[in-house]
């Protein structure tokens, strides 16, 4: 099924405008709840996002900066603060010892899991959808992201 394209200078239809507004509302609620969850662990939103990334895999500082869309010097400060709390550590990259990887500690992974588990706003409404509806939503979101 082809995705309709909106021509430059042409106003989007009312359904598209409503979907865009709903996506904005979902994003705003997600960020609000994420900030609250981070504060519950005495973390900033940026620290929590970085810790969540590190809980998946160790990453070089430059890649963290790219994923967070910020300057590498900002990432250094965030990692410093997480390291001081025992939530992250720096280690040499086994593939290139000149590169330092940031990695979540066991405690950092525990905190990251707790953060994810505390985000109820999306999980609870999603649980009310059938598996087919969740698959359709996931697939639609993937298509949107791939097109952007």
PDB file of N, CA, C and O in Angstrom, residues 33-34 36-38 40-41 111-124:
ATOM      1  N   UNK A  33       6.583  11.774  31.429  1.00  0.00           N
ATOM      2  CA  UNK A  33       6.690  10.627  32.322  1.00  0.00           C
ATOM      3  C   UNK A  33       8.137  10.158  32.460  1.00  0.00           C
ATOM      4  O   UNK A  33       8.565   9.746  33.533  1.00  0.00           O
ATOM      5  N   UNK A  34       8.895  10.237  31.362  1.00  0.00           N
ATOM      6  CA  UNK A  34      10.302   9.832  31.399  1.00  0.00           C
ATOM      7  C   UNK A  34      11.082  10.744  32.349  1.00  0.00           C
ATOM      8  O   UNK A  34      11.898  10.273  33.137  1.00  0.00           O
ATOM      9  N   UNK A  36       9.872  12.406  34.884  1.00  0.00           N
ATOM     10  CA  UNK A  36       9.450  12.075  36.252  1.00  0.00           C
ATOM     11  C   UNK A  36      10.135  10.801  36.743  1.00  0.00           C
ATOM     12  O   UNK A  36      10.597  10.735  37.881  1.00  0.00           O
ATOM     13  N   UNK A  37      10.205   9.787  35.871  1.00  0.00           N
ATOM     14  CA  UNK A  37      10.862   8.528  36.239  1.00  0.00           C
ATOM     15  C   UNK A  37      12.346   8.772  36.515  1.00  0.00           C
ATOM     16  O   UNK A  37      12.899   8.250  37.480  1.00  0.00           O
ATOM     17  N   UNK A  38      12.985   9.594  35.672  1.00  0.00           N
ATOM     18  CA  UNK A  38      14.405   9.912  35.872  1.00  0.00           C
ATOM     19  C   UNK A  38      14.603  10.625  37.206  1.00  0.00           C
ATOM     20  O   UNK A  38      15.505  10.276  37.974  1.00  0.00           O
ATOM     21  N   UNK A  40      12.864  10.393  39.801  1.00  0.00           N
ATOM     22  CA  UNK A  40      12.686   9.417  40.880  1.00  0.00           C
ATOM     23  C   UNK A  40      13.964   8.660  41.199  1.00  0.00           C
ATOM     24  O   UNK A  40      14.093   8.082  42.271  1.00  0.00           O
ATOM     25  N   UNK A  41      14.909   8.671  40.273  1.00  0.00           N
ATOM     26  CA  UNK A  41      16.224   8.047  40.486  1.00  0.00           C
ATOM     27  C   UNK A  41      17.320   9.094  40.618  1.00  0.00           C
ATOM     28  O   UNK A  41      18.498   8.785  40.490  1.00  0.00           O
ATOM     29  N   UNK A 111      18.989   0.185  37.271  1.00  0.00           N
ATOM     30  CA  UNK A 111      18.284   1.474  37.255  1.00  0.00           C
ATOM     31  C   UNK A 111      17.593   1.681  35.905  1.00  0.00           C
ATOM     32  O   UNK A 111      16.439   2.128  35.841  1.00  0.00           O
ATOM     33  N   UNK A 112      18.265   1.344  34.808  1.00  0.00           N
ATOM     34  CA  UNK A 112      17.665   1.492  33.472  1.00  0.00           C
ATOM     35  C   UNK A 112      16.410   0.619  33.348  1.00  0.00           C
ATOM     36  O   UNK A 112      15.395   1.057  32.796  1.00  0.00           O
ATOM     37  N   UNK A 113      16.465  -0.618  33.872  1.00  0.00           N
ATOM     38  CA  UNK A 113      15.292  -1.501  33.850  1.00  0.00           C
ATOM     39  C   UNK A 113      14.153  -0.887  34.654  1.00  0.00           C
ATOM     40  O   UNK A 113      12.999  -0.885  34.234  1.00  0.00           O
ATOM     41  N   UNK A 114      14.493  -0.356  35.811  1.00  0.00           N
ATOM     42  CA  UNK A 114      13.487   0.266  36.672  1.00  0.00           C
ATOM     43  C   UNK A 114      12.836   1.459  35.977  1.00  0.00           C
ATOM     44  O   UNK A 114      11.621   1.663  36.072  1.00  0.00           O
ATOM     45  N   UNK A 115      13.648   2.243  35.264  1.00  0.00           N
ATOM     46  CA  UNK A 115      13.105   3.381  34.505  1.00  0.00           C
ATOM     47  C   UNK A 115      12.098   2.900  33.476  1.00  0.00           C
ATOM     48  O   UNK A 115      10.994   3.448  33.369  1.00  0.00           O
ATOM     49  N   UNK A 116      12.460   1.893  32.707  1.00  0.00           N
ATOM     50  CA  UNK A 116      11.561   1.376  31.675  1.00  0.00           C
ATOM     51  C   UNK A 116      10.280   0.808  32.280  1.00  0.00           C
ATOM     52  O   UNK A 116       9.191   1.020  31.747  1.00  0.00           O
ATOM     53  N   UNK A 117      10.424   0.108  33.384  1.00  0.00           N
ATOM     54  CA  UNK A 117       9.253  -0.496  34.026  1.00  0.00           C
ATOM     55  C   UNK A 117       8.307   0.549  34.602  1.00  0.00           C
ATOM     56  O   UNK A 117       7.111   0.301  34.737  1.00  0.00           O
ATOM     57  N   UNK A 118       8.825   1.715  34.944  1.00  0.00           N
ATOM     58  CA  UNK A 118       7.981   2.745  35.549  1.00  0.00           C
ATOM     59  C   UNK A 118       7.202   3.554  34.508  1.00  0.00           C
ATOM     60  O   UNK A 118       6.327   4.334  34.877  1.00  0.00           O
ATOM     61  N   UNK A 119       7.479   3.382  33.227  1.00  0.00           N
ATOM     62  CA  UNK A 119       6.769   4.115  32.184  1.00  0.00           C
ATOM     63  C   UNK A 119       5.454   3.408  31.862  1.00  0.00           C
ATOM     64  O   UNK A 119       5.354   2.635  30.936  1.00  0.00           O
ATOM     65  N   UNK A 120       4.437   3.701  32.659  1.00  0.00           N
ATOM     66  CA  UNK A 120       3.158   3.017  32.535  1.00  0.00           C
ATOM     67  C   UNK A 120       2.251   3.596  31.457  1.00  0.00           C
ATOM     68  O   UNK A 120       1.409   2.912  30.928  1.00  0.00           O
ATOM     69  N   UNK A 121       2.395   4.884  31.146  1.00  0.00           N
ATOM     70  CA  UNK A 121       1.412   5.541  30.290  1.00  0.00           C
ATOM     71  C   UNK A 121       1.259   4.839  28.947  1.00  0.00           C
ATOM     72  O   UNK A 121       0.157   4.689  28.447  1.00  0.00           O
ATOM     73  N   UNK A 122       2.341   4.391  28.354  1.00  0.00           N
ATOM     74  CA  UNK A 122       2.230   3.712  27.059  1.00  0.00           C
ATOM     75  C   UNK A 122       1.908   2.236  27.238  1.00  0.00           C
ATOM     76  O   UNK A 122       1.109   1.681  26.498  1.00  0.00           O
ATOM     77  N   UNK A 123       2.509   1.603  28.241  1.00  0.00           N
ATOM     78  CA  UNK A 123       2.341   0.167  28.413  1.00  0.00           C
ATOM     79  C   UNK A 123       0.888  -0.196  28.706  1.00  0.00           C
ATOM     80  O   UNK A 123       0.344  -1.134  28.137  1.00  0.00           O
ATOM     81  N   UNK A 124       0.236   0.553  29.594  1.00  0.00           N
ATOM     82  CA  UNK A 124      -1.130   0.210  29.976  1.00  0.00           C
ATOM     83  C   UNK A 124      -2.116   0.359  28.814  1.00  0.00           C
ATOM     84  O   UNK A 124      -2.885  -0.556  28.544  1.00  0.00           O
TER      85      UNK A 124
END
